[in-house]
Coordinates of C-alpha atoms (C1' of nucleotides) in Angstrom, one line a residue:
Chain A
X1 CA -36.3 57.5 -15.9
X2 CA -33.8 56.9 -13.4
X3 CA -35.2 59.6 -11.4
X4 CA -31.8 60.2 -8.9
X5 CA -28.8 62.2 -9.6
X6 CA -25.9 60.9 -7.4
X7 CA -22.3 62.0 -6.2
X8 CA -19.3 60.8 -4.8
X9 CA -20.7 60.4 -1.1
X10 CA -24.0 58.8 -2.4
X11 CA -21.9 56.5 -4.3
X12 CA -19.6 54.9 -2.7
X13 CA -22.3 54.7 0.5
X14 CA -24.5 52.1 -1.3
X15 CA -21.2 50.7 -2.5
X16 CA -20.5 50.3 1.0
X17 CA -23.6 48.9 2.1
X18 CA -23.4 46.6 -1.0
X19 CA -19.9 45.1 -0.6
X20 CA -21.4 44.1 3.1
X21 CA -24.4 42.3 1.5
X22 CA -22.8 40.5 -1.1
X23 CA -19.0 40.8 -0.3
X24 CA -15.8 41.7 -2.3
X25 CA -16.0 39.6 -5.1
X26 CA -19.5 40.1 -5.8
X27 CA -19.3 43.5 -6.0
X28 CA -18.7 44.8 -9.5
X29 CA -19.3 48.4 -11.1
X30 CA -21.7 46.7 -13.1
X31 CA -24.2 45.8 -10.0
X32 CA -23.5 48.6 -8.2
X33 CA -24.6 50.8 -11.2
X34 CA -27.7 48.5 -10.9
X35 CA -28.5 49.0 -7.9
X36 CA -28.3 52.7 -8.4
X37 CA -30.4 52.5 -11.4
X38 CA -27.5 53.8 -13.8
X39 CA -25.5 52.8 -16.6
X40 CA -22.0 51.3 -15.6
X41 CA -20.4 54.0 -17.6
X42 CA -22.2 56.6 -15.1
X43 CA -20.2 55.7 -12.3
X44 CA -17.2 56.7 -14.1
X45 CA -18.1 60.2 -13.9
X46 CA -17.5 60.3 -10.2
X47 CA -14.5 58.0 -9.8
X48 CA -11.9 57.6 -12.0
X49 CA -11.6 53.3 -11.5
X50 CA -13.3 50.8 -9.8
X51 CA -10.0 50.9 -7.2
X52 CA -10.9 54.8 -6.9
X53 CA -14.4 53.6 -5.4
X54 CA -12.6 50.9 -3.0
X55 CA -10.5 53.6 -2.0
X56 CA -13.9 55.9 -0.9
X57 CA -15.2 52.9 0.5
X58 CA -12.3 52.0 2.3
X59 CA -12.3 55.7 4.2
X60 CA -15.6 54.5 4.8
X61 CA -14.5 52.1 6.8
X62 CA -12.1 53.4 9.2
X63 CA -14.1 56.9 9.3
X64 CA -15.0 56.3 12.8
X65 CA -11.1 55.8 13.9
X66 CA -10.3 59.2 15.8
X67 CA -7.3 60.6 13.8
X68 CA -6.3 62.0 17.1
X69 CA -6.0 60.6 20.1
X70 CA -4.8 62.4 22.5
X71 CA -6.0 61.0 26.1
X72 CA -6.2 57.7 24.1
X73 CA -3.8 54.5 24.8
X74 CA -2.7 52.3 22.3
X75 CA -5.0 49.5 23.1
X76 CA -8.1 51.3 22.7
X77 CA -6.8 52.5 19.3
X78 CA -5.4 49.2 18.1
X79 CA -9.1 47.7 18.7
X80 CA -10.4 50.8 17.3
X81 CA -9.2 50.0 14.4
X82 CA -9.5 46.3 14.1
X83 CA -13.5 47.0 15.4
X84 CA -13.8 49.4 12.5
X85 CA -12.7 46.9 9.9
X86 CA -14.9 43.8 11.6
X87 CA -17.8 46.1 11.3
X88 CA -18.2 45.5 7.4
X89 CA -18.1 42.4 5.6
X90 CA -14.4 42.0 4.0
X91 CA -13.8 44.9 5.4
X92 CA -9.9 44.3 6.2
X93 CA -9.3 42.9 2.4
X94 CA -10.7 46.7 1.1
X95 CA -8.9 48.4 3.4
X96 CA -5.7 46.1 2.9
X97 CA -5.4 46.1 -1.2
X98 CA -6.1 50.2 -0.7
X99 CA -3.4 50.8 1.7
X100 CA -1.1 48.5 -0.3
X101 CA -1.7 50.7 -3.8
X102 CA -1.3 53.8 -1.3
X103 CA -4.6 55.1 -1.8
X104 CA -7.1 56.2 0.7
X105 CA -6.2 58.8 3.6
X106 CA -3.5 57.8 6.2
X107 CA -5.9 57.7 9.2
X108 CA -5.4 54.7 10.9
X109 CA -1.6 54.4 10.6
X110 CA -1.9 58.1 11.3
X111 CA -3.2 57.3 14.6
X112 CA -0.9 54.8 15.3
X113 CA 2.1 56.6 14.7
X114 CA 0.6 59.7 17.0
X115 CA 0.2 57.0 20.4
X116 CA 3.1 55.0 19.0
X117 CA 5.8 57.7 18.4
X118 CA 7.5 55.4 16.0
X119 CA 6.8 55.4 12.5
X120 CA 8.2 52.0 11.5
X121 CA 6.7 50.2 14.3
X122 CA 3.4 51.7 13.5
X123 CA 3.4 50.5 10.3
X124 CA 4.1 47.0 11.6
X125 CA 1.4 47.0 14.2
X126 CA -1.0 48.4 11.2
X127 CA 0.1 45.4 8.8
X128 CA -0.6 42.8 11.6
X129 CA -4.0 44.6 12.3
X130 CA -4.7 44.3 8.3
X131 CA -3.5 40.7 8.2
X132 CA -5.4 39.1 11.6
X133 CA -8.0 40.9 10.8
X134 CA -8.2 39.6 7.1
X135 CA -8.0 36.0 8.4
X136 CA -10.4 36.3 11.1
X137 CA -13.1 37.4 8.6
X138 CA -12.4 34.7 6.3
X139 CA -12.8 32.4 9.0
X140 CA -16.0 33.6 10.2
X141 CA -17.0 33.4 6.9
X142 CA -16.4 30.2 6.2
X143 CA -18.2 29.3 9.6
X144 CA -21.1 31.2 8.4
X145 CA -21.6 28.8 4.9
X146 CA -23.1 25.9 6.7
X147 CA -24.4 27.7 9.9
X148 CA -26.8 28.9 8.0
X149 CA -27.1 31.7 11.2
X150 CA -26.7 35.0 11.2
X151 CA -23.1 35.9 10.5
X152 CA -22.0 37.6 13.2
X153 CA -19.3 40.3 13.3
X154 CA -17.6 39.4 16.0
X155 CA -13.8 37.5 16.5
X156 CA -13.4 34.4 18.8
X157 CA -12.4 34.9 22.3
X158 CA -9.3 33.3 21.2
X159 CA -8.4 35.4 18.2
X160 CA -8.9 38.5 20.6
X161 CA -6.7 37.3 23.8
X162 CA -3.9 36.6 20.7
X163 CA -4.2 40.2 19.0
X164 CA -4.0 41.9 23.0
X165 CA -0.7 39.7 23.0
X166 CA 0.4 41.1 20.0
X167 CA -0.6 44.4 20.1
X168 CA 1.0 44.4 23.6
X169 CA 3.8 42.9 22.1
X170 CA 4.4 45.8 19.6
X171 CA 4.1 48.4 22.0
X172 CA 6.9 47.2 23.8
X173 CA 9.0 46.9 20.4
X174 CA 8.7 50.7 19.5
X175 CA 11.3 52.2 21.7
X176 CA 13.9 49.4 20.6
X177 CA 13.3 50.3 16.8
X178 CA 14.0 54.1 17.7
X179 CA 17.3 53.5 19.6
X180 CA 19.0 52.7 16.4
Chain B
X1 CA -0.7 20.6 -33.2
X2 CA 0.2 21.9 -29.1
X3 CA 2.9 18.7 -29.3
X4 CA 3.4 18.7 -25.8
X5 CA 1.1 17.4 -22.8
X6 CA 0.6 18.6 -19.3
X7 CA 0.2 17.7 -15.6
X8 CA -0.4 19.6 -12.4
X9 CA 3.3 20.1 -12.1
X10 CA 4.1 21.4 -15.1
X11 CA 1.0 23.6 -15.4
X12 CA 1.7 25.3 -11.9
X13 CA 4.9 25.4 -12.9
X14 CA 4.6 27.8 -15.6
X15 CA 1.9 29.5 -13.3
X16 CA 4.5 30.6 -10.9
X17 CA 6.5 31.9 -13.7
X18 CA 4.0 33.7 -15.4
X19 CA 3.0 35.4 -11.7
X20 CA 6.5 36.5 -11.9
X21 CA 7.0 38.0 -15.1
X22 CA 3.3 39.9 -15.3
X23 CA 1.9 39.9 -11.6
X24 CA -1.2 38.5 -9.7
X25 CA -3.8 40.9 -11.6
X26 CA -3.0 39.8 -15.1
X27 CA -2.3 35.9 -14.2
X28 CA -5.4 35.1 -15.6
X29 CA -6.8 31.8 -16.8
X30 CA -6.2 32.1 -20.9
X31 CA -2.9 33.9 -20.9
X32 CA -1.9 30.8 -18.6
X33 CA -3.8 28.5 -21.3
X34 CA -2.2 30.6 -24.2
X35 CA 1.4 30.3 -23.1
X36 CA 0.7 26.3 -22.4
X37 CA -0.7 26.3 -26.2
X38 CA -3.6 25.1 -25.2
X39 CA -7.5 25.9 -24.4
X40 CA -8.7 27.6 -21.6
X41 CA -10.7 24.7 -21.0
X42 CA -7.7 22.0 -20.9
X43 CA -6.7 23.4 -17.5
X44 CA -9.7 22.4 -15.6
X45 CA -8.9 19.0 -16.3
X46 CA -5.8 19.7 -14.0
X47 CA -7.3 22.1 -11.9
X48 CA -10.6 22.4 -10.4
X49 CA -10.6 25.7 -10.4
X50 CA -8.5 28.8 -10.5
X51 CA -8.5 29.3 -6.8
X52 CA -7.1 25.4 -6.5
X53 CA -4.4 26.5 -9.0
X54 CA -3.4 29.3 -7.1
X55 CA -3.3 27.0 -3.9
X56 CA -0.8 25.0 -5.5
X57 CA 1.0 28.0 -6.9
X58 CA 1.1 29.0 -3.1
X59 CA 2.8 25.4 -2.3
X60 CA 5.1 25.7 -4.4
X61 CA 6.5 29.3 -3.3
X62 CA 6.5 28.1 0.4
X63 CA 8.1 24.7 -1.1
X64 CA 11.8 25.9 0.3
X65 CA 10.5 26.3 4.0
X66 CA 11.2 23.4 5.9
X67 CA 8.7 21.6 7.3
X68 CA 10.5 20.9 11.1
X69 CA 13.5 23.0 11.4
X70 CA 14.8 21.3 14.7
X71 CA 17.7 23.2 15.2
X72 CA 16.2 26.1 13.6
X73 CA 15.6 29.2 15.8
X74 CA 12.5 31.7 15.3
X75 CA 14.0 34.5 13.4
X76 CA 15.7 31.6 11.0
X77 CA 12.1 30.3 10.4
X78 CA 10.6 33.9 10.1
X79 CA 12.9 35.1 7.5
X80 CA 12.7 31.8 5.5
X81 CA 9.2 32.3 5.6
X82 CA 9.4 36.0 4.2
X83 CA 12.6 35.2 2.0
X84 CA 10.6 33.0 0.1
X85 CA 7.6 35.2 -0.2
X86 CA 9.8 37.9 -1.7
X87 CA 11.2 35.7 -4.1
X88 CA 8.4 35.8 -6.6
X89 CA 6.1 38.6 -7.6
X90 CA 3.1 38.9 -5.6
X91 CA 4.3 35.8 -3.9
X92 CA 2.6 37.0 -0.5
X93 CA -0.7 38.1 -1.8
X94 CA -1.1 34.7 -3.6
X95 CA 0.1 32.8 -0.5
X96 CA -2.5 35.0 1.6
X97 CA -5.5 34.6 -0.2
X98 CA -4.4 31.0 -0.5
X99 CA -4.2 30.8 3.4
X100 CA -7.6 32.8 4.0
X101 CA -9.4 30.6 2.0
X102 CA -8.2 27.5 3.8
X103 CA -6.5 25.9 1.4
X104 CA -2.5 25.1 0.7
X105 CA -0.7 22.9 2.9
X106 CA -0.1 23.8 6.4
X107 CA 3.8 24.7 5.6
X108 CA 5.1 27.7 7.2
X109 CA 2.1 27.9 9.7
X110 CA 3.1 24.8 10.9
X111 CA 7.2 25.6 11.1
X112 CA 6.4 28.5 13.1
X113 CA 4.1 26.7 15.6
X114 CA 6.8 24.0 15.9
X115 CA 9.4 26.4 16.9
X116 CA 7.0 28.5 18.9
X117 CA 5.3 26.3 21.0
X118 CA 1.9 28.2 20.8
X119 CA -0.6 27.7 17.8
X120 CA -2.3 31.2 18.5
X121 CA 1.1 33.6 18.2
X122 CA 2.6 31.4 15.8
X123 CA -0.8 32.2 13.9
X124 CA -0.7 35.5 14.7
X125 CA 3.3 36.0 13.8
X126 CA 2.0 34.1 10.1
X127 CA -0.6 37.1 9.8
X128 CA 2.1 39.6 10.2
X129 CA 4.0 38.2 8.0
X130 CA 1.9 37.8 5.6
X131 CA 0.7 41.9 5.5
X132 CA 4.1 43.0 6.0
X133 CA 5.5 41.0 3.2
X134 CA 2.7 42.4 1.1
X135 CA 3.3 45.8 1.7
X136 CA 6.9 45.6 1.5
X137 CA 6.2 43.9 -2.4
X138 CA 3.8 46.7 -2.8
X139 CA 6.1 49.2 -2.2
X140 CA 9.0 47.5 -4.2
X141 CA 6.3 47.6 -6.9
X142 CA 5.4 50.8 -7.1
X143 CA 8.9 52.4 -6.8
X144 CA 9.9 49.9 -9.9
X145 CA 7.5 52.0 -12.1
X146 CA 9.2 55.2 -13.3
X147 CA 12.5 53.5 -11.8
X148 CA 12.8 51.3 -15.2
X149 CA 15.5 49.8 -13.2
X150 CA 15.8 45.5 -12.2
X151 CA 13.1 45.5 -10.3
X152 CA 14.7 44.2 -7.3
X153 CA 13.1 41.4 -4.7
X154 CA 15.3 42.8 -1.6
X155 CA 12.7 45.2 1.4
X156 CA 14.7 47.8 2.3
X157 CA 17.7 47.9 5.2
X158 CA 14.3 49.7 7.4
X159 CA 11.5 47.2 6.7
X160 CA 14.1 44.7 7.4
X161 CA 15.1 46.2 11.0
X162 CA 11.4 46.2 11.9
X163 CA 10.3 42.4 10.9
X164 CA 13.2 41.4 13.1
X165 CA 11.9 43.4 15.7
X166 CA 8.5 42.5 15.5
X167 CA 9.2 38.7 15.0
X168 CA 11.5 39.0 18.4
X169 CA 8.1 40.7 19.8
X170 CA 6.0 38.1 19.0
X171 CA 8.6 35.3 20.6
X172 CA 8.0 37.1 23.8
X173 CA 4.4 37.1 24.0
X174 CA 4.3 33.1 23.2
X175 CA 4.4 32.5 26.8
X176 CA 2.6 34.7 28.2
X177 CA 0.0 33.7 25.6
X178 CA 0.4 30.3 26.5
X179 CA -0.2 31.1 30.6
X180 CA -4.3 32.0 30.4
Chain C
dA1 C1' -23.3 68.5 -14.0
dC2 C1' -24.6 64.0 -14.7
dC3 C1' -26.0 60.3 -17.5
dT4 C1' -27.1 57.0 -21.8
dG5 C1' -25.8 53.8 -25.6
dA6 C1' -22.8 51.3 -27.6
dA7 C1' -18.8 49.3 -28.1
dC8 C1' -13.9 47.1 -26.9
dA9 C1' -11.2 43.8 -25.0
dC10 C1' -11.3 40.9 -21.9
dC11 C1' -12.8 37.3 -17.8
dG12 C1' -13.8 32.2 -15.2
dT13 C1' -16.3 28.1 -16.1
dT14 C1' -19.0 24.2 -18.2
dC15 C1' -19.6 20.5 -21.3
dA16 C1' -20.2 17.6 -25.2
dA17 C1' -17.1 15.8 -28.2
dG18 C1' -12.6 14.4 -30.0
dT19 C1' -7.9 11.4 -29.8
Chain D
dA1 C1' -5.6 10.6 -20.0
dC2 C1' -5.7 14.9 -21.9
dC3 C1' -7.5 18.3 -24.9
dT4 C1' -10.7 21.0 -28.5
dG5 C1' -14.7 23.9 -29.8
dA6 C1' -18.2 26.4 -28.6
dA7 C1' -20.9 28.6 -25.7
dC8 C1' -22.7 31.1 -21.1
dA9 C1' -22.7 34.7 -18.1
dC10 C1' -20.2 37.8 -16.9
dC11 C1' -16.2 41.7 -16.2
dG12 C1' -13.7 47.1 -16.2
dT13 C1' -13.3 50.9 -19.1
dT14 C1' -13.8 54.4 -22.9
dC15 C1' -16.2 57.8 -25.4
dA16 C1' -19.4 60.2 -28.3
dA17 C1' -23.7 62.0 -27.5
dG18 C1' -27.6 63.4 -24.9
dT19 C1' -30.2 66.6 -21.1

DNA sequence: ACCTGAACACCGTTCAAGT
DNA sequence: ACCTGAACACCGTTCAAGT
């Protein structure tokens, strides 16, 4: 008796907290539904694919960025973001191969664009965010294989002076892209 | 009788091409095997594996990029870089992956720290590459179904106006990087 | 509304054995 | 040096049927 009934939210939660145990490529339908104490086909009554789920999971992720900023600067939102993706384990990939296929809401380029005021640029600045962020984690994952210490969620000092730079940088680019 | 043998060359060779023609997701193993008329099992006598296949798949899609451009200037380098992503399907997800994982020579990386001056940005400059290309192949993707047209490997006149920008961006902050 | 059971069409990888 | 044959341990997904 598998005892549970689940939903969407209950779901793609312990999906959530499974991709951060065992990370993307471990986690299949197949050992999620084991984990939930279902048959694989089960999970297919509450998402249409497996890229369905990474989609939920990936609004997971960036749930605590603030759609709206309004007293916020583009700094604290940039590392918002970035923060939110660092917080589970290949988080950025998720979040990355979602965005790519269009799926999952528009939050954090949403916010962007809001303390940006430049669509295009906004999408840049979110595509470098994805793409340091993607490498960083990789990085500290590969430190963590050997270390044989907890793997810790945080970036090098050095990776975050460079994505201040940059995210500097792009603010500064946003009203030459709009004077076209 | 399969009448022909194979090397590395060859066999990533025909990798590339099949990553073209049917795209990351369905590059798999024993279609590569099957189109090389020959066992699954013959290519790991080439390759260790299929993420060391992919690594050299990567090389050879950054193979153009020249190594030291001397009299190259950053937005030559930059678009070289993203030219020759673009110029096979997927090109930049394969190349990324590739890069996360560590392996692949040190190509384009190293072009853009030669003609940058600063390891960090020119790493950071890579990432943005790197997520921008893949989003702009994305895209490209995703409006070639229903368009049953050639599907073409140009971004659009817009993505093109903000790499430029961004790559300019990112030559700025190289010093300022540089001064800590 | 939510899940089971069973099947379909695949994967990457290993390894003894062949030529 | 390069490959076959056979197996191992998996995948995502569909669909009739159950409760």
């Amino acid at each position: 008796m598998s005892s549970v009934r689940h939903d969407r939210e209950s779901v793609s939660a312990l999906a959530l907290d499974l991709l951060d145990r065992v990370g993307l490529p471990d986690l299949s339908m197949r050992r999620l539904a084991a984990e939930l104490d279902v048959q694989p086909s089960a999970l297919y009554w509450h998402f249409g694919s497996k890229q369905e789920l990474l989609a939920a999971v990936s609004d997971r992720i960036l749930a605590g960025v603030p759609e709206r900023g309004p007293e916020a600067d583009l700094p604290t939102v940039a590392s918002g973001i970035r923060d939110a993706l660092l917080a589970y384990r290949d988080g950025a990939e998720v979040v990355m191969s979602t965005h790519a296929l269009g799926l999952g809401d528009a939050r954090a380029p949403g916010a962007l664009r809001a303390v940006l005021g430049d669509d295009a640029a906004a999408d840049a600045l979110f595509a470098f965010i994805l793409g340091h962020t993607m490498l960083v984690q990789q990085r500290m994952h590969a430190q963590s294989v050997g270390a044989a210490e907890s793997p810790d969620h945080d970036p090098s000092p050095d990776a975050d002076r460079v994505f201040h730079a940059a995210v500097r940088a792009f603010a500064a680019i946003s009203p030459a892209v709009r004077s076209r």
